Tab-separated table of C-alpha atoms in Angstrom:
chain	number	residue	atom	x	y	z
A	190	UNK	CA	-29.242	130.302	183.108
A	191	UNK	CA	-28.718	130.168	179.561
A	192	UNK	CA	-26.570	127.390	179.472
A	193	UNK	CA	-29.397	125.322	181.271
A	194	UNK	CA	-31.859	126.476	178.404
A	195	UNK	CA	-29.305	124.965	176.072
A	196	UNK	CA	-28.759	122.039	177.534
A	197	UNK	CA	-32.708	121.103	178.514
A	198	UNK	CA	-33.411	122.333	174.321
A	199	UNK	CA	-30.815	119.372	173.622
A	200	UNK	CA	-32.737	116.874	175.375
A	201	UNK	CA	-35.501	118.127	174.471
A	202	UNK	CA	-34.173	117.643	170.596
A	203	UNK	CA	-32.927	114.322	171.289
A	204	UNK	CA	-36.692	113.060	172.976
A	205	UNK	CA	-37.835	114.061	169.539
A	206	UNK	CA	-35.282	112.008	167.465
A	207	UNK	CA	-36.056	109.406	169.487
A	208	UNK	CA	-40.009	109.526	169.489
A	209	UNK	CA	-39.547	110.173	165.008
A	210	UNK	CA	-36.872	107.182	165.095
A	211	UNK	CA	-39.673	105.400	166.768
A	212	UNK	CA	-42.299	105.658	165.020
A	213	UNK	CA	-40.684	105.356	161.756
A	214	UNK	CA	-39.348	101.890	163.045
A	215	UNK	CA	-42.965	100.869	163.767
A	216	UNK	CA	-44.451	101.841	160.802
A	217	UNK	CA	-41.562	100.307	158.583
A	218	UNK	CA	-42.282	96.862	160.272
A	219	UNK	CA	-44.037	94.411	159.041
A	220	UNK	CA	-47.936	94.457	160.338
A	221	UNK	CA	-48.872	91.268	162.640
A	222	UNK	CA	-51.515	88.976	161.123
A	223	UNK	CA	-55.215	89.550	162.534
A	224	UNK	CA	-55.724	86.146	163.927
A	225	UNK	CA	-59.714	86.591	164.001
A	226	UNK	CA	-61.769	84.750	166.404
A	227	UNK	CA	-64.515	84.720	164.419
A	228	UNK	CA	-63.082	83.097	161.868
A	229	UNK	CA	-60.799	80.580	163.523
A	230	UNK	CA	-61.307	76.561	162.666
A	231	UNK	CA	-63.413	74.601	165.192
A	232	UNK	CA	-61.963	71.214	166.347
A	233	UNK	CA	-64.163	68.531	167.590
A	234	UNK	CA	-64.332	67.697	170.734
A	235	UNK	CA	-61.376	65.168	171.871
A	236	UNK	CA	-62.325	62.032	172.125
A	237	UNK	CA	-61.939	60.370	175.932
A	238	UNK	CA	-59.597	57.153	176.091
A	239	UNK	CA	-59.913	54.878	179.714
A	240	UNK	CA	-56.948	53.292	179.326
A	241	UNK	CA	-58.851	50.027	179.171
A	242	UNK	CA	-58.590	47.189	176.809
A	243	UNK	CA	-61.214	44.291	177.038
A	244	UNK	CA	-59.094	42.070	174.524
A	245	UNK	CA	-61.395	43.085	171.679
A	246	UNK	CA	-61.127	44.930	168.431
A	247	UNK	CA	-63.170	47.393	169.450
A	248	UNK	CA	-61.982	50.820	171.707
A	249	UNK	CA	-63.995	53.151	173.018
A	250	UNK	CA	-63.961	56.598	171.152
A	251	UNK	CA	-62.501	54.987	168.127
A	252	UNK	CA	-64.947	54.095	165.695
A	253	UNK	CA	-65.293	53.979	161.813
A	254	UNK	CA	-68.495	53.239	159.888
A	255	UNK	CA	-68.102	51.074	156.207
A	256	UNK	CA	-71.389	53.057	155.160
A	257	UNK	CA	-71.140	56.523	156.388
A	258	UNK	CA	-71.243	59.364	154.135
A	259	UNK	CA	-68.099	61.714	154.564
A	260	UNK	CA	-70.278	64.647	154.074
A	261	UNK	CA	-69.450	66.673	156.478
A	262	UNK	CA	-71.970	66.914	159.200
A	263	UNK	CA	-70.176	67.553	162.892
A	264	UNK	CA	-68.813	69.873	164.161
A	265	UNK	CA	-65.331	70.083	163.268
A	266	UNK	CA	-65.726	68.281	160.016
A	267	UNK	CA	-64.277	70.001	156.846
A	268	UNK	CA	-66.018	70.947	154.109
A	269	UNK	CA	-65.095	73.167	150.731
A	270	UNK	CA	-66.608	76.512	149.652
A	271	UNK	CA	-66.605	77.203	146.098
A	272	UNK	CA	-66.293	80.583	145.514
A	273	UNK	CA	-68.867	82.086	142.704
A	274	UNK	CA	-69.834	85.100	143.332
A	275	UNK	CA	-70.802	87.710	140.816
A	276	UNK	CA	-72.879	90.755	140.792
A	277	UNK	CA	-73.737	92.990	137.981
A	278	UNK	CA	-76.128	96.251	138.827
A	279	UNK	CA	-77.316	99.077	136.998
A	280	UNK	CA	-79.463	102.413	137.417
A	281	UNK	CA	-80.411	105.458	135.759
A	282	UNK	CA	-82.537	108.097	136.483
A	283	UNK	CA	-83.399	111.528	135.175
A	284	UNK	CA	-85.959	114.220	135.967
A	285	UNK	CA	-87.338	117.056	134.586
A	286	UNK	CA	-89.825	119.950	136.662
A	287	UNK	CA	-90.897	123.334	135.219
A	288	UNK	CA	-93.129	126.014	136.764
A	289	UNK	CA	-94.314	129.375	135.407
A	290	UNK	CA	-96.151	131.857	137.462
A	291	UNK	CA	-97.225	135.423	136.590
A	292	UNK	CA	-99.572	137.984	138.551
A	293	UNK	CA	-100.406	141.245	137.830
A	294	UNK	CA	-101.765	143.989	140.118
A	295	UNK	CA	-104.764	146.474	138.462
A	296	UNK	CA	-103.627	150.166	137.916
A	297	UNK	CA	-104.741	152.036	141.007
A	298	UNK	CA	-107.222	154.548	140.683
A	299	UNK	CA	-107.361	157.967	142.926
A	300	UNK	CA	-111.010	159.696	142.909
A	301	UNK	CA	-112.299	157.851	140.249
A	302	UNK	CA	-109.048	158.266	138.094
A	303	UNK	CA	-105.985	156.285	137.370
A	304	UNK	CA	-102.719	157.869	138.831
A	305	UNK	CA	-100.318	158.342	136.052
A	306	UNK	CA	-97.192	160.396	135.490
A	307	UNK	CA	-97.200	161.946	131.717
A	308	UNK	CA	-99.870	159.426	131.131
A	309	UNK	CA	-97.795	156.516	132.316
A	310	UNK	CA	-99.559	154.567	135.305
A	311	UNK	CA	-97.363	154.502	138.035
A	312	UNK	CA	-99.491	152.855	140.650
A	313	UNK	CA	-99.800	149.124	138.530
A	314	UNK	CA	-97.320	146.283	139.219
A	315	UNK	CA	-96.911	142.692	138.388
A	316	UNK	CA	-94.596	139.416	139.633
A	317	UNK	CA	-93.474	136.615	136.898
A	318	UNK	CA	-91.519	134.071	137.769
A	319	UNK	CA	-89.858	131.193	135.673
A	320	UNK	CA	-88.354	127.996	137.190
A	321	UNK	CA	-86.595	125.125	135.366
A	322	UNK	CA	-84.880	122.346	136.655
A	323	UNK	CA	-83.322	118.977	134.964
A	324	UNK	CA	-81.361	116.096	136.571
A	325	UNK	CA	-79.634	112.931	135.283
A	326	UNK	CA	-77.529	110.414	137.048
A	327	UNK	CA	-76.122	106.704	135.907
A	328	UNK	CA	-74.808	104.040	138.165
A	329	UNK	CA	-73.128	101.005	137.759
A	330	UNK	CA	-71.214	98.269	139.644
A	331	UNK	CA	-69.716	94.909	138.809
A	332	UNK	CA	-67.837	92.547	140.788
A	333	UNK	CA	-66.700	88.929	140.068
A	334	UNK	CA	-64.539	86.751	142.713
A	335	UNK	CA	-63.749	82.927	141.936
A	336	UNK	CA	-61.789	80.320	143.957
A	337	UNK	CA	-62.434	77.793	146.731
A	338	UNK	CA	-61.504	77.970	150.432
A	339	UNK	CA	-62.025	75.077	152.781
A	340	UNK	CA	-63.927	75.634	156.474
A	341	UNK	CA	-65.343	73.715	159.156
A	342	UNK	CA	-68.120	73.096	161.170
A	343	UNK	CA	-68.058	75.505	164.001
A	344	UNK	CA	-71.747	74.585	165.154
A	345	UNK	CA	-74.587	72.295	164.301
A	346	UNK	CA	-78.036	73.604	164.947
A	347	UNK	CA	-81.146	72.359	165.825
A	348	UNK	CA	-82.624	72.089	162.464
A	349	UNK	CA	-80.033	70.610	161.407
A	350	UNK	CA	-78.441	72.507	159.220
A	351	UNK	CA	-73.991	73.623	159.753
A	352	UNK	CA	-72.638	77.087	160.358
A	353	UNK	CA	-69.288	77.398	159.075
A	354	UNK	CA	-66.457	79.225	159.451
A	355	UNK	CA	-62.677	79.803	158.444
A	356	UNK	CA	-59.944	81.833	156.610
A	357	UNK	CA	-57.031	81.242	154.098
A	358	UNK	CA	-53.760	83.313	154.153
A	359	UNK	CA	-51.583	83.675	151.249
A	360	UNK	CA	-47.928	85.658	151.477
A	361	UNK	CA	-46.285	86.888	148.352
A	362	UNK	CA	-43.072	88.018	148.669
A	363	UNK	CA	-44.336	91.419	150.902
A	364	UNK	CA	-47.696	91.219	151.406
A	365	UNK	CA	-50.136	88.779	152.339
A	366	UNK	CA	-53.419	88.188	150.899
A	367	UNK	CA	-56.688	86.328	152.765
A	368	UNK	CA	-60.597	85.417	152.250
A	369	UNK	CA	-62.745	84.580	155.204
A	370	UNK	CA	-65.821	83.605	154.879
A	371	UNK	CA	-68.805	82.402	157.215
A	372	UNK	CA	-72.722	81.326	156.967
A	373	UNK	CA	-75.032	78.651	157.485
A	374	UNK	CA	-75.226	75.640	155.220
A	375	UNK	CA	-77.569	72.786	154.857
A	376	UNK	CA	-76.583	68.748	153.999
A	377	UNK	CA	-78.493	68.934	151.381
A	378	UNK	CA	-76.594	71.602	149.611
A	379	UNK	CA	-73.013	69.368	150.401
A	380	UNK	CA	-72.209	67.456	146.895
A	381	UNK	CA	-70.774	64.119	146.883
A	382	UNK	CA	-66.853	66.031	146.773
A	383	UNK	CA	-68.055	67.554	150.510
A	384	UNK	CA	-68.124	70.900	148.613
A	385	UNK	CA	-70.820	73.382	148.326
A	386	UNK	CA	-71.007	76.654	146.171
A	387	UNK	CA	-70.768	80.218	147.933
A	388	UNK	CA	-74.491	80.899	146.703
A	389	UNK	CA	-76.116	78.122	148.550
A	390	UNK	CA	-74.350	79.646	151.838
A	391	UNK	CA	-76.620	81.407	154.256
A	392	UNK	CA	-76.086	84.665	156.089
A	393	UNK	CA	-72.810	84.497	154.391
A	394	UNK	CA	-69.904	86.947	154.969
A	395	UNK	CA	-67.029	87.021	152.562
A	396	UNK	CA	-63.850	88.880	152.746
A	397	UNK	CA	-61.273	89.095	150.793
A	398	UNK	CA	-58.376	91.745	151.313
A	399	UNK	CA	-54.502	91.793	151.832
A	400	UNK	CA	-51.838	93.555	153.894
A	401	UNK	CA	-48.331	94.139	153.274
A	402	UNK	CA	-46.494	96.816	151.301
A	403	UNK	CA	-48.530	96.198	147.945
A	404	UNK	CA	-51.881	96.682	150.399
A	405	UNK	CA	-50.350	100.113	151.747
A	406	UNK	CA	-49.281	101.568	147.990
A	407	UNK	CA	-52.861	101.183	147.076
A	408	UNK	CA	-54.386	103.181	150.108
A	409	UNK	CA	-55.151	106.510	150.382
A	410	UNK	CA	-52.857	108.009	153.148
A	411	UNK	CA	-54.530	110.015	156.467
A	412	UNK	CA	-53.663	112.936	155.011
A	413	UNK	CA	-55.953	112.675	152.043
A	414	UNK	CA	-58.393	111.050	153.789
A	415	UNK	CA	-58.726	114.459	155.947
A	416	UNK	CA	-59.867	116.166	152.950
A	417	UNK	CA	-61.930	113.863	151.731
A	418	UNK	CA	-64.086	113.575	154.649
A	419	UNK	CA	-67.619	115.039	155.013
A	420	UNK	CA	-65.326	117.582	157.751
A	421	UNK	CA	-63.172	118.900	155.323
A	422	UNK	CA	-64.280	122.631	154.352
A	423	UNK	CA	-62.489	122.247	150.917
C-alpha cells in the first residue's frame, strides 16, 4: 500500500514539473501579434477582366484620367495621417467650511427654587460643538505624440466624406511597437501631398503601445495589481 502512495506521489510530482515547465515555456515565448480587424487595410474591389480585346487601346476596368486629382477619395485609396496631437490640462480646487453651534439648557427649578448642591446648580446643562474642515487638490496632465502613419479608405459615406482605418508595426530588437488609428475624414481636409493632420480626423481613435520584453519590464505584474485593486483590504 505504501509503495503505491509512493509511486502515484511521483507522478503526481512529475504532472507538476510538467504543468511549471509548461507554463514557463509559454510565458518565455514571444507574444503573437494582434492582427486587429478593426484596423486592417481595405482593398478595393478587384477590378473584372472579360478576356476580350476589341483591337483598341482601351480595356475594360483599366482606366487612367490625365486630370484626376490623386486625393484619395475610394475606398481603398491611401492617404497619410499626420500625427499632432497634444494636450495640456490643469485644475485646482480648494475648500474651506466651518460651523459653530452652542445651546444651553436653563437651571431647573424645584418649588419655585433652583436645585443646587453647595450652591452649585446641578440641574443646568449645555451642548457646543465646533466643526472645521479644509481641502485642497491640484491636477495636471500633459501628453504630446508626433509622427505620421499612412491608412486607407475602408468606407465612403453618403455625405461624402472617408472613414479610415489602419496600423503600423515597428520591431526593435525584442519588442515591437504600433499606432492604430481610425476616424472619419472629409476631401476637403486632404492637402495636395494626400495627407491630412490627426486634428482634422473625426471620431478618431489613436493607439499607440508596444509588446515585447521592454513592454513587460514596464508593467506592473498580477501580483501587484491584486493589491492595488479597489478589492484589496490593504
Amino acid at each position: 500500500m505504501s509503495e503505491t502512495i509512493a509511486i502515484n506521489i511521483q507522478h503526481l510530482s512529475a504532472l507538476m514539473m510538467v504543468a511549471v515547465v509548461s507554463l514557463v515555456s509559454a510565458c518565455s515565448s514571444a507574444p503573437a501579434r494582434d492582427q486587429s480587424a478593426d484596423y486592417e487595410s481595405a482593398a478595393p474591389a478587384a477590378a473584372v477582366d472579360d478576356g476580350s480585346n476589341m483591337g483598341s487601346i482601351y480595356r475594360s476596368g483599366y482606366g487612367m484620367s490625365l486630370f484626376l486629382d490623386r486625393r484619395a477619395r475610394q475606398v481603398g485609396d491611401i492617404i497619410t495621417v499626420t500625427l499632432e496631437e497634444k494636450t495640456d490640462a490643469s485644475k485646482s480646487s480648494s475648500t474651506a467650511t466651518g460651523k459653530e453651534s452652542n445651546i444651553s439648557v436653563p437651571t431647573v427649578t424645584l418649588l419655585g427654587r433652583g436645585v443646587t448642591h453647595n450652591g452649585v446648580p446641578i440641574l443646568s446643562s449645555g451642548v457646543s460643538s465646533d466643526q472645521d474642515f479644509a481641502g485642497k487638490g491640484t491636477s495636471s496632465q500633459s501628453n504630446s505624440l508626433t509622427g505620421s502613419i499612412t491608412v486607407t479608405v475602408s468606407e465612403v459615406l453618403r455625405n461624402g466624406s472617408l472613414r479610415v482605418r489602419g496600423e503600423k508595426w515597428v520591431t526593435i530588437n525584442q519588442g515591437e511597437e504600433f499606432i492604430r488609428i481610425k476616424g472619419i475624414v472629409r476631401p476637403e481636409d486632404i492637402g495636395a501631398d494626400n495627407a491630412v493632420p490627426s486634428y482634422k480626423v473625426a471620431d478618431a481613435r489613436i493607439t499607440y503601445s508596444g509588446k515585447g520584453a521592454l513592454a513587460d519590464a514596464n508593467s506592473m505584474g498580477w501580483l501587484g495589481r491584486v493589491f492595488q485593486s479597489v478589492l484589496s483590504p490593504f
